[in-house]
């Protein structure tokens, strides 16, 4: 699970919030926006609010929360706690946000029977070093370092139990950043906003209508596979087209911990869930699990819906998926 940006095109002027939102109010409020660099891309926030100063304060606070998550969980920034953990195999005094995400990762690994696993980073390193498919011996070596139960996290320290292990939180961090950004906006009294960290979340409405998002076709960059009206949930997409190691998209940044290679069935998965953290992690896990298992599990998870698109083009929406 290397870093990937969620490939959903936002259409300003749509996304549903609470049922009590006054659509007319949203339509009359001026639009304010802000952006920053985080997660290797540009993140952005748009809000509607009567007071420009309050709007900009809320945007700055929300962007700051997202950037803090990136600073804590980046794979490549030496000060980050994830970088230091991967380098030293032990991290003393872990930040509470890191512990929250690690605990969610453990819960998700258990729920998906290991389909989600933050310790697949050695597999990504092997493929990246080979600039394609590494020799079988290297894949076996990397595969032996994968195992989510070997991450030991406590209030005082986090330990990677096996030498050579490494984690990636790129399948969770952007979703968690979305949650913190939304919370910051609420604290500033902002009722109408769209947050884009690579995963999406929103408050209220933009122009009297719900917020709408266009979901990218995994085989045609400029085409949409579907449109969705957000209904107060967050949304995340994972796809085989993001950071592929081979031109046929057979080998890419999402890894099946059981096989040590990329899953073969799905081209993309879009998930709506109550939080960004849930949506982000589940979209990665469902790519590994395949359509049938993913839809079966989602049916038992409160507030979770999904759209799966197979490499063969087959599309399957859950019954509660809020298509536009």
Short mmCIF file of C-alpha atoms in Angstrom, two decimals:
data_model
loop_
_atom_site.label_atom_id
_atom_site.label_comp_id
_atom_site.label_asym_id
_atom_site.label_seq_id
_atom_site.Cartn_x
_atom_site.Cartn_y
_atom_site.Cartn_z
CA UNK A 1 0.00 0.00 0.00
CA UNK A 2 2.13 2.83 -1.16
CA UNK A 3 0.72 6.31 -1.25
CA UNK A 4 -2.00 6.88 -3.79
CA UNK A 5 -4.35 9.73 -4.37
CA UNK A 6 -8.03 8.85 -4.37
CA UNK A 7 -9.17 9.10 -7.96
CA UNK A 8 -12.54 10.76 -7.57
CA UNK A 9 -13.34 13.98 -9.38
CA UNK A 10 -15.22 16.43 -7.17
CA UNK A 11 -17.99 18.54 -8.59
CA UNK A 12 -18.36 21.70 -6.52
CA UNK A 13 -22.00 22.17 -5.72
CA UNK A 14 -22.99 18.83 -4.34
CA UNK A 15 -22.79 16.49 -1.33
CA UNK A 16 -25.44 15.80 1.23
CA UNK A 17 -25.09 16.56 4.91
CA UNK A 18 -27.53 16.42 7.81
CA UNK A 19 -31.20 16.40 6.93
CA UNK A 20 -31.72 19.66 8.81
CA UNK A 21 -29.39 21.60 6.51
CA UNK A 22 -31.10 24.64 5.02
CA UNK A 23 -30.38 24.39 1.30
CA UNK A 24 -31.34 27.99 0.66
CA UNK A 25 -28.87 29.16 3.30
CA UNK A 26 -26.02 27.29 1.63
CA UNK A 27 -26.90 28.74 -1.75
CA UNK A 28 -26.68 32.30 -0.43
CA UNK A 29 -23.41 32.00 1.48
CA UNK A 30 -20.16 33.11 -0.21
CA UNK A 31 -17.66 30.43 -1.18
CA UNK A 32 -14.16 30.37 0.36
CA UNK A 33 -11.35 27.94 -0.39
CA UNK A 34 -7.82 27.01 0.55
CA UNK A 35 -5.16 24.48 -0.38
CA UNK A 36 -1.88 23.04 0.89
CA UNK A 37 0.67 20.39 0.06
CA UNK A 38 0.37 17.08 1.91
CA UNK A 39 0.54 13.36 1.12
CA UNK A 40 2.57 14.11 -1.97
CA UNK A 41 -0.24 16.08 -3.58
CA UNK A 42 -2.38 19.20 -3.21
CA UNK A 43 -5.17 18.93 -0.67
CA UNK A 44 -8.01 21.43 -0.68
CA UNK A 45 -11.00 22.65 1.28
CA UNK A 46 -13.99 24.67 0.10
CA UNK A 47 -16.51 26.17 2.52
CA UNK A 48 -19.57 28.36 2.40
CA UNK A 49 -19.80 30.78 5.32
CA UNK A 50 -21.04 34.30 5.90
CA UNK A 51 -17.89 35.57 7.64
CA UNK A 52 -14.70 35.45 5.52
CA UNK A 53 -12.41 35.60 8.57
CA UNK A 54 -14.11 32.67 10.28
CA UNK A 55 -14.07 30.73 7.01
CA UNK A 56 -10.35 31.25 6.50
CA UNK A 57 -9.60 30.40 10.12
CA UNK A 58 -11.55 27.17 9.77
CA UNK A 59 -9.85 26.30 6.49
CA UNK A 60 -6.40 26.99 7.98
CA UNK A 61 -7.16 24.82 11.01
CA UNK A 62 -8.48 21.98 8.86
CA UNK A 63 -5.51 22.06 6.50
CA UNK A 64 -3.23 22.14 9.53
CA UNK A 65 -4.80 18.97 10.91
CA UNK A 66 -4.30 17.18 7.61
CA UNK A 67 -0.69 18.30 7.34
CA UNK A 68 -0.06 17.11 10.89
CA UNK A 69 -1.23 13.61 9.94
CA UNK A 70 1.08 13.67 6.93
CA UNK A 71 4.00 14.81 9.10
CA UNK A 72 3.37 11.97 11.56
CA UNK A 73 2.77 9.17 9.07
CA UNK A 74 4.88 9.97 6.01
CA UNK A 75 7.07 7.18 4.70
CA UNK A 76 9.67 9.58 3.35
CA UNK A 77 10.04 12.48 5.81
CA UNK A 78 12.80 11.61 8.34
CA UNK A 79 11.08 13.44 11.25
CA UNK A 80 7.87 11.41 10.83
CA UNK A 81 7.09 8.77 13.41
CA UNK A 82 6.44 6.12 10.74
CA UNK A 83 9.80 6.86 9.09
CA UNK A 84 11.57 6.56 12.45
CA UNK A 85 9.71 3.35 13.33
CA UNK A 86 10.67 1.75 10.03
CA UNK A 87 14.28 2.84 10.46
CA UNK A 88 14.76 1.89 14.12
CA UNK A 89 12.10 -0.87 14.53
CA UNK A 90 11.05 0.79 17.79
CA UNK A 91 9.36 4.13 18.43
CA UNK A 92 9.24 5.59 21.91
CA UNK A 93 6.49 8.02 22.91
CA UNK A 94 4.13 7.45 19.95
CA UNK A 95 1.68 10.23 19.17
CA UNK A 96 -1.93 9.53 20.11
CA UNK A 97 -3.02 9.96 16.50
CA UNK A 98 -0.52 7.32 15.38
CA UNK A 99 -1.84 4.93 18.03
CA UNK A 100 -5.43 5.57 16.92
CA UNK A 101 -4.59 4.68 13.33
CA UNK A 102 -2.55 1.63 14.32
CA UNK A 103 -5.40 0.35 16.48
CA UNK A 104 -7.83 0.79 13.60
CA UNK A 105 -5.39 -1.03 11.31
CA UNK A 106 -5.28 -3.95 13.70
CA UNK A 107 -9.07 -4.08 13.93
CA UNK A 108 -9.38 -3.96 10.14
CA UNK A 109 -6.78 -6.70 9.68
CA UNK A 110 -8.73 -8.92 12.04
CA UNK A 111 -12.05 -8.08 10.36
CA UNK A 112 -10.72 -8.85 6.87
CA UNK A 113 -8.78 -11.94 7.95
CA UNK A 114 -5.50 -10.30 7.05
CA UNK A 115 -6.48 -8.85 3.67
CA UNK A 116 -5.56 -5.45 5.10
CA UNK A 117 -2.02 -5.41 6.47
CA UNK A 118 0.14 -2.35 7.16
CA UNK A 119 3.32 -4.47 7.09
CA UNK A 120 3.30 -5.00 3.28
CA UNK A 121 5.81 -2.17 2.85
CA UNK A 122 8.73 -4.60 2.22
CA UNK A 123 6.81 -5.91 -0.81
CA UNK A 124 6.44 -2.39 -2.19
CA UNK A 125 10.16 -1.79 -1.62
CA UNK A 126 11.03 -4.98 -3.54
CA UNK A 127 8.88 -4.03 -6.53
CA UNK A 128 10.05 -0.43 -6.48
CA UNK A 129 13.72 -1.45 -6.37
CA UNK A 130 13.17 -3.76 -9.34
CA UNK A 131 11.23 -1.06 -11.21
CA UNK A 132 8.83 -3.83 -12.06
CA UNK A 133 8.48 -7.43 -10.93
CA UNK A 134 11.38 -8.53 -8.70
CA UNK A 135 12.97 -11.99 -8.80
CA UNK A 136 11.04 -14.70 -7.01
CA UNK A 137 13.72 -14.92 -4.33
CA UNK A 138 13.26 -11.23 -3.48
CA UNK A 139 9.49 -11.61 -3.34
CA UNK A 140 9.79 -14.55 -0.97
CA UNK A 141 12.20 -12.62 1.23
CA UNK A 142 9.86 -9.63 1.38
CA UNK A 143 6.83 -11.85 1.97
CA UNK A 144 8.48 -13.35 5.07
CA UNK A 145 8.55 -9.87 6.61
CA UNK A 146 4.78 -9.38 6.30
CA UNK A 147 2.57 -10.01 9.32
CA UNK A 148 0.25 -7.54 11.01
CA UNK A 149 0.30 -9.42 14.33
CA UNK A 150 4.01 -8.56 14.64
CA UNK A 151 3.31 -4.85 15.19
CA UNK A 152 3.22 -4.26 18.93
CA UNK A 153 1.72 -0.89 19.85
CA UNK A 154 1.35 0.54 23.34
CA UNK A 155 1.16 3.93 25.00
CA UNK A 156 4.91 3.98 25.64
CA UNK A 157 6.25 2.52 22.43
CA UNK A 158 5.60 0.79 19.12
CA UNK A 159 7.76 -2.17 18.11
CA UNK A 160 8.23 -4.07 14.85
CA UNK A 161 8.96 -7.56 16.13
CA UNK A 162 10.91 -8.91 13.13
CA UNK A 163 14.15 -7.44 11.78
CA UNK A 164 13.57 -5.93 8.36
CA UNK A 165 9.89 -5.22 8.88
CA UNK A 166 8.34 -1.91 7.81
CA UNK A 167 4.84 -0.47 7.82
CA UNK A 168 2.88 1.88 5.60
CA UNK A 169 -0.15 3.83 6.72
CA UNK A 170 -0.89 5.19 3.25
CA UNK A 171 -4.07 3.12 3.18
CA UNK A 172 -5.40 4.98 6.22
CA UNK A 173 -3.68 8.34 6.73
CA UNK A 174 -5.58 10.40 4.15
CA UNK A 175 -8.91 9.15 5.38
CA UNK A 176 -7.96 9.95 8.97
CA UNK A 177 -6.82 13.41 7.87
CA UNK A 178 -10.24 13.95 6.33
CA UNK A 179 -11.89 13.13 9.65
CA UNK A 180 -9.67 15.55 11.59
CA UNK A 181 -10.19 18.29 9.01
CA UNK A 182 -13.97 17.93 9.21
CA UNK A 183 -13.80 18.09 13.01
CA UNK A 184 -11.75 21.30 12.82
CA UNK A 185 -14.32 22.89 10.51
CA UNK A 186 -17.14 21.97 12.88
CA UNK A 187 -15.26 23.54 15.80
CA UNK A 188 -15.21 26.80 13.85
CA UNK A 189 -18.95 26.68 13.31
CA UNK A 190 -18.74 25.87 9.60
CA UNK A 191 -21.77 23.92 8.38
CA UNK A 192 -21.10 23.67 4.65
CA UNK A 193 -17.76 22.37 3.38
CA UNK A 194 -16.00 19.93 1.08
CA UNK A 195 -12.69 18.38 2.18
CA UNK A 196 -10.36 16.76 -0.35
CA UNK A 197 -7.26 15.06 1.07
CA UNK A 198 -7.29 12.48 -1.71
CA UNK A 199 -10.28 11.02 0.11
CA UNK A 200 -13.42 13.13 0.47
CA UNK A 201 -15.71 14.28 3.25
CA UNK A 202 -18.22 17.08 3.53
CA UNK A 203 -20.55 19.11 5.69
CA UNK A 204 -23.90 20.42 4.57
CA UNK A 205 -24.36 21.59 1.00
CA UNK A 206 -22.64 23.83 -1.47
CA UNK A 207 -25.24 25.56 -3.61
CA UNK A 208 -28.59 24.27 -2.45
CA UNK A 209 -27.94 20.80 -3.83
CA UNK A 210 -26.07 17.86 -2.34
CA UNK A 211 -22.38 17.58 -3.19
CA UNK A 212 -21.74 15.27 -6.14
CA UNK A 213 -18.59 13.32 -6.92
CA UNK A 214 -17.60 11.75 -10.22
CA UNK A 215 -15.85 8.38 -9.87
CA UNK A 216 -13.08 7.87 -12.39
CA UNK A 217 -13.31 5.02 -14.86
CA UNK A 218 -10.27 2.86 -14.02
CA UNK A 219 -9.47 2.33 -17.70
CA UNK A 220 -10.18 5.81 -19.07
CA UNK A 221 -8.62 8.70 -17.18
CA UNK A 222 -10.99 11.34 -18.56
CA UNK A 223 -14.18 9.28 -18.24
CA UNK A 224 -16.48 8.65 -15.28
CA UNK A 225 -17.53 5.20 -14.19
CA UNK A 226 -20.32 6.60 -12.01
CA UNK A 227 -21.51 9.68 -10.15
CA UNK A 228 -22.40 9.65 -6.50
CA UNK A 229 -24.29 11.97 -4.15
CA UNK A 230 -22.68 11.98 -0.74
CA UNK A 231 -25.17 11.54 2.05
CA UNK A 232 -23.07 12.55 5.05
CA UNK A 233 -20.57 9.70 4.71
CA UNK A 234 -16.96 9.88 3.58
CA UNK A 235 -15.75 8.33 0.34
CA UNK A 236 -12.51 6.70 -0.82
CA UNK A 237 -11.38 4.94 -3.98
CA UNK A 238 -8.53 2.48 -4.55
CA UNK A 239 -7.48 1.50 -8.06
CA UNK A 240 -4.91 -0.59 -9.90
CA UNK A 241 -4.11 2.36 -12.16
CA UNK A 242 -2.51 4.35 -9.32
CA UNK A 243 1.25 3.77 -9.22
CA UNK A 244 1.40 0.62 -11.33
CA UNK A 245 4.69 -1.25 -11.60
CA UNK A 246 3.85 -2.78 -15.01
CA UNK A 247 2.08 -1.30 -18.00
CA UNK A 248 -0.61 -4.02 -18.00
CA UNK A 249 -1.62 -2.92 -14.46
CA UNK A 250 -1.16 -6.49 -13.24
CA UNK A 251 1.37 -5.37 -10.62
CA UNK A 252 0.63 -2.21 -8.68
CA UNK A 253 0.85 -0.52 -5.30
CA UNK A 254 -1.79 -2.62 -3.52
CA UNK A 255 -0.55 -6.00 -2.29
CA UNK A 256 -2.28 -9.18 -1.20
CA UNK A 257 -0.38 -10.19 1.95
CA UNK A 258 -1.17 -13.86 1.30
CA UNK A 259 0.36 -13.99 -2.18
CA UNK A 260 3.00 -11.27 -1.96
CA UNK A 261 1.73 -9.73 -5.18
CA UNK A 262 -1.12 -7.51 -6.35
CA UNK A 263 -4.69 -8.89 -6.34
CA UNK A 264 -5.91 -9.95 -9.77
CA UNK A 265 -9.69 -9.44 -9.89
CA UNK A 266 -10.58 -5.77 -9.37
CA UNK A 267 -9.58 -2.58 -11.18
CA UNK A 268 -11.08 -0.23 -8.57
CA UNK A 269 -13.19 -0.08 -5.44
CA UNK A 270 -15.10 2.94 -4.14
CA UNK A 271 -16.32 2.86 -0.56
CA UNK A 272 -18.67 5.09 1.41
CA UNK A 273 -18.39 4.77 5.18
CA UNK A 274 -19.24 6.80 8.29
CA UNK A 275 -15.63 8.03 8.61
CA UNK A 276 -12.76 8.70 6.25
CA UNK A 277 -10.57 6.30 8.22
CA UNK A 278 -13.03 3.48 7.60
CA UNK A 279 -13.59 4.31 3.94
CA UNK A 280 -9.87 4.56 3.20
CA UNK A 281 -8.92 1.27 4.83
CA UNK A 282 -11.86 -0.68 3.46
CA UNK A 283 -11.22 0.45 -0.12
CA UNK A 284 -7.74 -1.08 0.10
CA UNK A 285 -8.92 -4.24 1.85
CA UNK A 286 -11.73 -4.77 -0.65
CA UNK A 287 -9.29 -4.55 -3.57
CA UNK A 288 -7.50 -7.53 -2.03
CA UNK A 289 -10.65 -9.46 -1.11
CA UNK A 290 -12.37 -9.27 -4.49
CA UNK A 291 -15.95 -8.39 -5.30
CA UNK A 292 -17.91 -11.27 -3.79
CA UNK A 293 -16.18 -11.31 -0.42
CA UNK A 294 -16.17 -7.50 -0.23
CA UNK A 295 -19.90 -7.12 -0.87
CA UNK A 296 -20.65 -9.92 1.58
CA UNK A 297 -18.64 -8.23 4.33
CA UNK A 298 -19.97 -4.75 3.57
CA UNK A 299 -23.53 -6.03 3.98
CA UNK A 300 -22.72 -6.64 7.65
CA UNK A 301 -21.00 -3.29 8.29
CA UNK A 302 -23.22 -0.43 9.37
CA UNK A 303 -23.11 2.55 7.04
CA UNK A 304 -20.82 0.94 4.45
CA UNK A 305 -21.60 0.78 0.72
CA UNK A 306 -19.35 0.16 -2.25
CA UNK A 307 -18.91 0.04 -5.99
CA UNK A 308 -16.53 -2.58 -7.36
CA UNK A 309 -15.25 -2.55 -10.94
CA UNK A 310 -13.49 -5.65 -12.21
CA UNK A 311 -10.56 -5.77 -14.58
CA UNK A 312 -13.07 -7.28 -17.01
CA UNK A 313 -15.30 -4.21 -16.64
CA UNK A 314 -17.94 -5.89 -14.46
CA UNK A 315 -19.57 -3.39 -12.07
CA UNK A 316 -21.39 -4.18 -8.85
CA UNK A 317 -23.01 -1.59 -6.59
CA UNK A 318 -24.32 -2.38 -3.14
CA UNK A 319 -28.00 -1.64 -2.59
CA UNK A 320 -27.37 1.50 -0.55
CA UNK A 321 -24.79 3.06 -2.85
CA UNK A 322 -26.11 6.62 -3.41
CA UNK A 323 -25.68 6.96 -7.17
CA UNK A 324 -26.44 10.39 -8.60
#
